[in-house]
Coordinates of C-alpha atoms in Angstrom, one line a residue:
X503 CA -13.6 -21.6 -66.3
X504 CA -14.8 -19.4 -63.6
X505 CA -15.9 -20.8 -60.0
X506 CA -16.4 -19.4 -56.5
X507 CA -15.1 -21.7 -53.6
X508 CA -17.6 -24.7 -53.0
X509 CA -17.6 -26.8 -49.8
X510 CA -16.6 -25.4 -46.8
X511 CA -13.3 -24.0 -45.0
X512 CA -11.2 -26.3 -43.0
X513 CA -11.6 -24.1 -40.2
X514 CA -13.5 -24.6 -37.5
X515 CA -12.7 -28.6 -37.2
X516 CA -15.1 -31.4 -35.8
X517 CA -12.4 -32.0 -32.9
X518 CA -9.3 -29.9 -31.8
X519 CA -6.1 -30.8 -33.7
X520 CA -2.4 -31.0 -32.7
X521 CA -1.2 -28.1 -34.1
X522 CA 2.4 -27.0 -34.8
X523 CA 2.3 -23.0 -35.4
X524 CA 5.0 -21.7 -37.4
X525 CA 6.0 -18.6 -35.9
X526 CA 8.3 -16.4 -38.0
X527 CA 8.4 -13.4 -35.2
X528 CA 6.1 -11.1 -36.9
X529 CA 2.3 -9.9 -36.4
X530 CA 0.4 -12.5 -38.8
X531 CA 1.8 -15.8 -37.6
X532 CA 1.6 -14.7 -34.0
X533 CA -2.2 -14.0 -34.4
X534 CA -2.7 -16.6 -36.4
X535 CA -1.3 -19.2 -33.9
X536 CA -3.2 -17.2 -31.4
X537 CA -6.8 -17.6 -33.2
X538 CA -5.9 -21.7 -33.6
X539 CA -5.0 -22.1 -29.9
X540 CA -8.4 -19.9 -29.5
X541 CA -10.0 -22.3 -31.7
X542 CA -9.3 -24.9 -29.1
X543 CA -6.7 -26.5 -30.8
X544 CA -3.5 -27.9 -29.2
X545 CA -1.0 -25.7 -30.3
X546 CA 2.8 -25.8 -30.2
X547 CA 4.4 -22.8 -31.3
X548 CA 8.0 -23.0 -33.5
X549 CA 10.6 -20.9 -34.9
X550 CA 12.3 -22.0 -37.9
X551 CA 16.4 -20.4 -37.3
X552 CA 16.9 -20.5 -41.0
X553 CA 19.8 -18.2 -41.5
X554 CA 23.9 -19.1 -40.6
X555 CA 24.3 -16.2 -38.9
X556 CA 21.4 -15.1 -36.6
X557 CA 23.4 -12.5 -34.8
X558 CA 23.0 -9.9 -37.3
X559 CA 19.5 -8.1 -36.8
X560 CA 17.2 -6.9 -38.9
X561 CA 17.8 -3.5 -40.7
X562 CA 15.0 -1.6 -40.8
X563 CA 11.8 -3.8 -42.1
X564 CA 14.1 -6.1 -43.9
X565 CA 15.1 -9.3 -43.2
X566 CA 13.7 -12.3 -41.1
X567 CA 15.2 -15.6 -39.0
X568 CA 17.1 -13.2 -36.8
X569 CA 17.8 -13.4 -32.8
X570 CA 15.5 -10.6 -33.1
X571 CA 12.3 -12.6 -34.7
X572 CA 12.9 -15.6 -32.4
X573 CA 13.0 -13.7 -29.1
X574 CA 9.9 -11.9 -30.1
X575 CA 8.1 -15.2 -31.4
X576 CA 8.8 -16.9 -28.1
X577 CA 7.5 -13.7 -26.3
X578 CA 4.3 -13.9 -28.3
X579 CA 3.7 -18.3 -27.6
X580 CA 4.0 -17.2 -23.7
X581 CA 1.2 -14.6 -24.1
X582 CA -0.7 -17.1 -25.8
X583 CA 0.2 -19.5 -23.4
X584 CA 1.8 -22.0 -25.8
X585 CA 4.9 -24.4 -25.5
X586 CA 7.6 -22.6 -28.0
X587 CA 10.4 -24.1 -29.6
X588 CA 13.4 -23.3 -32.3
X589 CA 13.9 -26.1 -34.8
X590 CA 17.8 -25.5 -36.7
X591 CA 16.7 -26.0 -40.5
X592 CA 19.7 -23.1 -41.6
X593 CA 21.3 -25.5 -43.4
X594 CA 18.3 -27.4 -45.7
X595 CA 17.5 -24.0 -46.0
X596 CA 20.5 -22.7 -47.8
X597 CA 20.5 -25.9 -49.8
X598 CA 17.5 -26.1 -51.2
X599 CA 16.9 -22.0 -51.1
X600 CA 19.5 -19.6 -50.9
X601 CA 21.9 -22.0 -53.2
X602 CA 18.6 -23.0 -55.7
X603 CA 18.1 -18.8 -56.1
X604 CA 22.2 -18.1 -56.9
X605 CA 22.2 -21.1 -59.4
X606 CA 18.9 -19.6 -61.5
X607 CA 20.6 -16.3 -61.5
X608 CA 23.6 -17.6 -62.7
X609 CA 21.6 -19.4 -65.3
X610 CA 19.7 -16.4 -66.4
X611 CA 16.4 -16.7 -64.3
X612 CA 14.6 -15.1 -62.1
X613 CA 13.9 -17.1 -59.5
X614 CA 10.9 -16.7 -56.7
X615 CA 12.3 -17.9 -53.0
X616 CA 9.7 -17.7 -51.4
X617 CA 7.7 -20.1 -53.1
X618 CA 11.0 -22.4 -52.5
X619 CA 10.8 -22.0 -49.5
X620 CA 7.3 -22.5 -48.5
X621 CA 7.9 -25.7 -51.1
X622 CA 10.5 -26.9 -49.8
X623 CA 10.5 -26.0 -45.8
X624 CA 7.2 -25.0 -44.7
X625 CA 5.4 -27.9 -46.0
X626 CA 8.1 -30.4 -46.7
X627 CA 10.5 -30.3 -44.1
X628 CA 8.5 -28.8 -41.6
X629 CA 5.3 -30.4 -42.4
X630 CA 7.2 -33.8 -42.5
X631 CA 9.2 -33.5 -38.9
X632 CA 5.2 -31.8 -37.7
X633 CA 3.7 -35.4 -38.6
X634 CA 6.2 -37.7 -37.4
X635 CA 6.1 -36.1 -34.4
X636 CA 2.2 -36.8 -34.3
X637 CA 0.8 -33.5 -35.3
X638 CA -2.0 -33.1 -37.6
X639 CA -1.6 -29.7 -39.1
X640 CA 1.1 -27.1 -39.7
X641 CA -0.5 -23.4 -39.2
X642 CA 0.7 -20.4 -40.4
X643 CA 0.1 -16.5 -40.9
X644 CA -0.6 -16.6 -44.7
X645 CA -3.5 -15.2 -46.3
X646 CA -5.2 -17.8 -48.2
X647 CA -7.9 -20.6 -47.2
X648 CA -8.3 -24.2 -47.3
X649 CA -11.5 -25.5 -48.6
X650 CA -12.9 -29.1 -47.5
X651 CA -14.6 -29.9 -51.4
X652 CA -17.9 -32.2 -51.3
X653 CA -16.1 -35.2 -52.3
X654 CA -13.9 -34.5 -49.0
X655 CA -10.8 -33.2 -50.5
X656 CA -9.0 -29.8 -50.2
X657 CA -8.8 -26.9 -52.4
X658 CA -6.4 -23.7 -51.7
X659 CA -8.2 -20.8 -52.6
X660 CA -7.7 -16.9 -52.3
X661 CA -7.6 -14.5 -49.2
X662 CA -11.2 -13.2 -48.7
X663 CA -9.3 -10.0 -49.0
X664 CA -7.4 -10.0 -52.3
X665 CA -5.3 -6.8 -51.1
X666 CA -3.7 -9.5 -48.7
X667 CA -4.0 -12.7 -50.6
X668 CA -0.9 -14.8 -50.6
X669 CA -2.0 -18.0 -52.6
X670 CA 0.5 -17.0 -55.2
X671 CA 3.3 -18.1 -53.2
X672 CA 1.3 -21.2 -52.0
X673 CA 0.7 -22.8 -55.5
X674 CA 3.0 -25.2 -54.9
X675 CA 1.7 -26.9 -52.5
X676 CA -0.1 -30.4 -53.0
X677 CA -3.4 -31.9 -52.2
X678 CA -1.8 -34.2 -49.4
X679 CA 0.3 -30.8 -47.9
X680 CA -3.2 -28.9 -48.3
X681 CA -4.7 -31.6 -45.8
X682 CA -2.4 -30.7 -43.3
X683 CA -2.2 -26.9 -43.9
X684 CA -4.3 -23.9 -41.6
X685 CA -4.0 -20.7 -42.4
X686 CA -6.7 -19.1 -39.5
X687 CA -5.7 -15.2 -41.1
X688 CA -7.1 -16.5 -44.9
X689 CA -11.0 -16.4 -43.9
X690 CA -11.3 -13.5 -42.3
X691 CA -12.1 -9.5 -44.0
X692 CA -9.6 -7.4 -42.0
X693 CA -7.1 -5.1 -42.8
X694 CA -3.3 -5.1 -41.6
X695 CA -4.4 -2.4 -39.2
X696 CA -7.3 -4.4 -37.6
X697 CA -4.6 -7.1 -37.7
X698 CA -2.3 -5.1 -35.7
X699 CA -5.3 -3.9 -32.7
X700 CA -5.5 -7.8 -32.7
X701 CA -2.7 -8.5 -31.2
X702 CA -2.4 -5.2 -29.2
X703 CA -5.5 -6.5 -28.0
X704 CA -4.4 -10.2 -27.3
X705 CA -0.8 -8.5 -25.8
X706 CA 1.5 -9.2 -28.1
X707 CA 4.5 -7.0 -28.5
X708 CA 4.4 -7.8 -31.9
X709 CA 1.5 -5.5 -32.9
X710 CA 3.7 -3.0 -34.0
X711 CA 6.6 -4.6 -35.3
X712 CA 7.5 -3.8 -39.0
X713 CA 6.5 -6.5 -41.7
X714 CA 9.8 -7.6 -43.5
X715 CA 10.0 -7.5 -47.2
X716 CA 12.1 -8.4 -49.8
X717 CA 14.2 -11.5 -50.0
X718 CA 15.0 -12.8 -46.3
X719 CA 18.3 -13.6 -46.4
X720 CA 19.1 -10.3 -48.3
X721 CA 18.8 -8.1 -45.4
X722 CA 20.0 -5.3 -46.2
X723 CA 17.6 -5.3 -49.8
X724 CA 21.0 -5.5 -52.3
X725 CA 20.4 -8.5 -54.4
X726 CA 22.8 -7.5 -57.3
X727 CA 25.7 -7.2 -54.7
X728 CA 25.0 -10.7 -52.7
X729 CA 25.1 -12.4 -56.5
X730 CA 28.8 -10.3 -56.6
X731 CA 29.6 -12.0 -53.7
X732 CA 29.0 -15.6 -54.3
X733 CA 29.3 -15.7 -58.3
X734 CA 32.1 -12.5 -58.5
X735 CA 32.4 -10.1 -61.3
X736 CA 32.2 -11.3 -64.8
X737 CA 32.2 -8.4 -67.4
X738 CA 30.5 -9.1 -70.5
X739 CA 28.7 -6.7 -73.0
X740 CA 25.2 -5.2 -73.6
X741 CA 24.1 -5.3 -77.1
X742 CA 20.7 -3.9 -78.9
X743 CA 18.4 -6.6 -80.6
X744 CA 21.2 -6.7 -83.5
X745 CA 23.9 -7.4 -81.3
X746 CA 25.6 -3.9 -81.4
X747 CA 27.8 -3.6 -78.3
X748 CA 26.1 -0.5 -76.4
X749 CA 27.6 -0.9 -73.1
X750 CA 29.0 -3.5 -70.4
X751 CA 28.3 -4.7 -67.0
X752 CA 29.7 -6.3 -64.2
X753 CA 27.9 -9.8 -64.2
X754 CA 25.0 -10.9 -66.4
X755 CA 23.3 -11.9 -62.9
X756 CA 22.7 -8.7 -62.0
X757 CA 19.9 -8.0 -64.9
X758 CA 16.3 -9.0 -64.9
X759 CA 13.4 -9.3 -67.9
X760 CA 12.2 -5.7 -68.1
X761 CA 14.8 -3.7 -65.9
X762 CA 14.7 0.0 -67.4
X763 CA 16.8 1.4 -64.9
X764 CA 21.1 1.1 -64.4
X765 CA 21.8 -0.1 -67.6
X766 CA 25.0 1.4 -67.7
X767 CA 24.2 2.5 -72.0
X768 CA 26.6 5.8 -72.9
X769 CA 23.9 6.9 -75.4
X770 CA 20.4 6.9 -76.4
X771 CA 18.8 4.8 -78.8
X772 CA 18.1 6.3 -82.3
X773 CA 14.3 7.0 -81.6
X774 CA 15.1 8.5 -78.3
X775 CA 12.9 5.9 -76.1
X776 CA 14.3 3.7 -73.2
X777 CA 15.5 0.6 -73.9
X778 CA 14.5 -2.1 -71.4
X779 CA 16.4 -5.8 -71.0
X780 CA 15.0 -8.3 -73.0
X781 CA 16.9 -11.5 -72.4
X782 CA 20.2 -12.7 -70.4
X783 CA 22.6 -15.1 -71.9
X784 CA 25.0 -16.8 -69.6
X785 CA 26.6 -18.7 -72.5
X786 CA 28.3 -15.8 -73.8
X787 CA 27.8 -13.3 -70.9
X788 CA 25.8 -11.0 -72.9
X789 CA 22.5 -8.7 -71.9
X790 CA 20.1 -8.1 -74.8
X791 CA 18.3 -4.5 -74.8
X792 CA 15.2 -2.9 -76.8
X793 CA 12.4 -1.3 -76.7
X794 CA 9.2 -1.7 -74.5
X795 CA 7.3 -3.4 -76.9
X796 CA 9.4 -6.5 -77.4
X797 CA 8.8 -6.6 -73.9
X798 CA 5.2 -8.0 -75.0
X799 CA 4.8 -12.4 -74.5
X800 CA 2.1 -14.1 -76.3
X801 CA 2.7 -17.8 -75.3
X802 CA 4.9 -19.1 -72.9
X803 CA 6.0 -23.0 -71.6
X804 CA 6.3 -23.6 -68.3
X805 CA 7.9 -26.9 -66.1
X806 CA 7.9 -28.7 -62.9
X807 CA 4.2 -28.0 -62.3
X808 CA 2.8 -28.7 -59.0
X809 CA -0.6 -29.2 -58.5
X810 CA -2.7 -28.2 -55.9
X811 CA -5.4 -31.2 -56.1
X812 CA -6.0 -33.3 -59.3
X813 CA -3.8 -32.1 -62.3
X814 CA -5.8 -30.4 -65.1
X815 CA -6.8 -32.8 -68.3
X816 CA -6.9 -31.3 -71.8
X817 CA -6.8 -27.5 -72.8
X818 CA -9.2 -24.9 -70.7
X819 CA -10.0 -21.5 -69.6
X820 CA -8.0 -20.3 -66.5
X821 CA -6.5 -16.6 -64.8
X822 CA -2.9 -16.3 -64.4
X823 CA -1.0 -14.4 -61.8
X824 CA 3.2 -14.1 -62.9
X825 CA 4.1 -12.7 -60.3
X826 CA 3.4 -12.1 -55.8
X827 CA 1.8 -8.5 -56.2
X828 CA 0.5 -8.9 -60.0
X829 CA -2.5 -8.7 -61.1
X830 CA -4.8 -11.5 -63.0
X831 CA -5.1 -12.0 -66.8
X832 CA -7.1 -14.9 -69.0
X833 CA -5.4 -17.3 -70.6
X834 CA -5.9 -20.8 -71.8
X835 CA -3.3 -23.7 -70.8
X836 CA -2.7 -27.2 -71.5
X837 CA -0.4 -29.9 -70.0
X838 CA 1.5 -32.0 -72.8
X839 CA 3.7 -34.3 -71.6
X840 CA 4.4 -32.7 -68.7
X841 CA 5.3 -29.8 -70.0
X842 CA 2.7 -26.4 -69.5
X843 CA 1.5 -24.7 -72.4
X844 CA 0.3 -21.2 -71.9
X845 CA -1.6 -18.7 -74.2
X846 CA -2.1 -15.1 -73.3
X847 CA -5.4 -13.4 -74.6
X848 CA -3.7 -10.2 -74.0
X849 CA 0.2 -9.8 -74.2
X850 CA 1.7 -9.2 -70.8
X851 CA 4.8 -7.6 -70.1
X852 CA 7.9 -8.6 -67.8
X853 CA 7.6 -12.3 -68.0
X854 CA 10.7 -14.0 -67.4
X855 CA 12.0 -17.8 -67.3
X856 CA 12.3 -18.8 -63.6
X857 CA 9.4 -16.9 -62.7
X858 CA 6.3 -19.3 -61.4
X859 CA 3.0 -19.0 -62.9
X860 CA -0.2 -19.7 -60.8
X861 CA -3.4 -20.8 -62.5
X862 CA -6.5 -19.8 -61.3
X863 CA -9.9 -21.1 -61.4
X864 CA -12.1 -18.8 -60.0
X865 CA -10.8 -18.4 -57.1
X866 CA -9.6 -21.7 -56.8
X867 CA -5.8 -22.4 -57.2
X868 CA -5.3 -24.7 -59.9
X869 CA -1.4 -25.5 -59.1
X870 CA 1.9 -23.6 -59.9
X871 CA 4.7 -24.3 -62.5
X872 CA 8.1 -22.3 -63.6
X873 CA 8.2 -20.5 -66.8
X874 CA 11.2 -22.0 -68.9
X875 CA 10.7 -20.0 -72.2
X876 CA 8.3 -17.4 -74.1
X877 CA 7.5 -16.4 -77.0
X878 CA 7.1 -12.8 -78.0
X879 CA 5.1 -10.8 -80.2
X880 CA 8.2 -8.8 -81.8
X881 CA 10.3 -11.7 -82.8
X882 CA 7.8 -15.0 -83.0
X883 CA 10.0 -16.6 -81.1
X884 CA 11.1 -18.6 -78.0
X885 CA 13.3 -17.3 -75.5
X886 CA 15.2 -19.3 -73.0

């Protein structure tokens, strides 16, 4: 199934909405909020203090939900000329984020948090506490679009710039969140540097101000040591495809699906090629190396899928993206009982359970659901 987007964006709308503009401190969402005020919109800026400690800053371009960001969000909504206000959702936050990503690593998953996040808070929490306070959308600096379909409802589709396009971690929103979604950055063919003369432009200090990257609340860009922390050391051992011990680590955790590098191996493997990590077991605490090619998934089934519209029915022709900054490959899915059922036409490498795949039709965004096993070429058979 291939389509391009039919209908027409959301944006511009018949009559100015109530708009709530999530403002996370940085360049995107303070343009973006600017462009819906601009739109003639009724706009009410917000800052979402998601981290227990605020008082530590950013380091460098890492991090988020800092004094820092909220300061320089309320600096932008005064430019713009917008109320401005910080909503406390730290604590739903570390419930349904920061504790959701520890449990899936302790499980032996690799978890995505920002599609938790923008799940969970952007367009549950937030979007609910936006409408019951009487506001029609929630708007935010993402690049993707909103399409109004001819039979009235909306579709997510990607960026018109696919360098920038964001849908990925947007697949999990629903048809019903989707109504009440803008995303003014999504239609528009700019770079991050005409971004930027934007708001230098419009006077916001932000212009220059470093994206962050990484996870948020791992400022300082150590995941493996923030799992230490909250799960502790738990030796266990690394063992080759037959289960020969090779070496040990520190926690199980630490390891994802395709890590080459830190391995902690004494030797090199008989044919002299790197061995990569091929599956974690937190039932016995073990990490399970070989080479590349076992790497390579054929199949895969996927749960809790979330679509973005009406769910698919019967088997068909779709793009998949595994992962934020990955590219697209074909594959054919079905939903059985719930349960997503994905073939690869091409093996792909570093897929691993916890990870969300995104259908795509076209450029339409089909919906989102979390890989909970594979199946690989080498051993034609499921992994969990």
């Amino acid at each position: 199934m291939t389509q391009t987007p039919q209908g027409t964006p959301q944006r511009p709308h018949p009559r100015p909405l109530r708009v709530l503009a999530a403002m996370s401190g940085g360049v995107d969402s303070a343009v973006a909020a600017a462009r819906a005020a601009e739109a003639g919109h009724d706009v009410t800026g917000v800052h979402l203090a998601l981290s227990a400690n605020p008082q530590s800053f950013r380091t460098g371009a890492r991090g988020c939900c800092t004094i820092e960001d909220s300061r320089d969000a309320r600096r932008a909504a005064d430019v713009i000329g917008i109320p401005f206000y910080v909503w406390d959702l730290a604590e739903r936050f570390r419930e349904d984020v920061v504790e959701d990503f520890v449990a899936e690593y302790e499980a032996g998953r690799t978890p995505n948090p920002c599609l938790r996040c923008n799940e969970k808070i952007k367009f549950a929490a937030l979007l609910d506490k936006a409408l019951a306070l009487g506001f029609d959308a929630v708007c935010t600096g993402h690049y993707a679009t909103v399409v109004r379909a001819e039979d009235g409802t909306r579709e997510l589709h990607r960026a018109s710039d696919m360098a920038k396009d964001q849908s990925y971690v947007l697949g999990v929103l629903d048809e019903k969140q989707l109504a009440h979604a803008m995303f003014p950055l999504g239609d528009t063919l700019t770079t991050k540097d005409e971004i930027r003369a934007e708001a230098e432009r419009r006077g916001l200090a932000v212009a220059k101000k470093p994206d962050s990257h990484d996870i948020c609340f791992i400022a300082d860009g150590d995941t493996q040591g923030f799992l230490a922390n909250r799960l502790g050391k738990a030796e266990g051992d690394i063992v080759d495809e037959a289960g020969n011990r090779l070496g040990t680590h520190e926690g199980a955790y630490g390891y994802t699906i395709g890590q080459r590098k830190g391995l902690r191996i004494g030797h090199p493997a008989p044919d002299g090629k790197p061995r990569y990590v091929l599956d974690i077991s937190p039932v016995n605490n073990t990490v399970t190396v070989g080479p590349v090619e076992a790497l390579d998934v054929t199949a895969l089934t996927a749960i809790k899928p979330r679509w973005c519209g009406t769910p698919p029915e019967g088997p068909g022709t779709y793009t998949a993206q595994l992962r934020a900054h990955g590219g697209e490959t074909e594959v054919s899915a079905e939903l059985r009982d719930g349960t997503l059922h994905v073939a690869f036409t091409e093996a792909v490498r570093g897929v691993a359970p916890g990870q969300a795949i995104v259908l795509y039709d076209g450029t339409r965004v089909v919906g989102s659901a979390t890989i909970a096993t594979t199946e690989r070429r080498s051993t034609a058979g499921a992994t969990a």
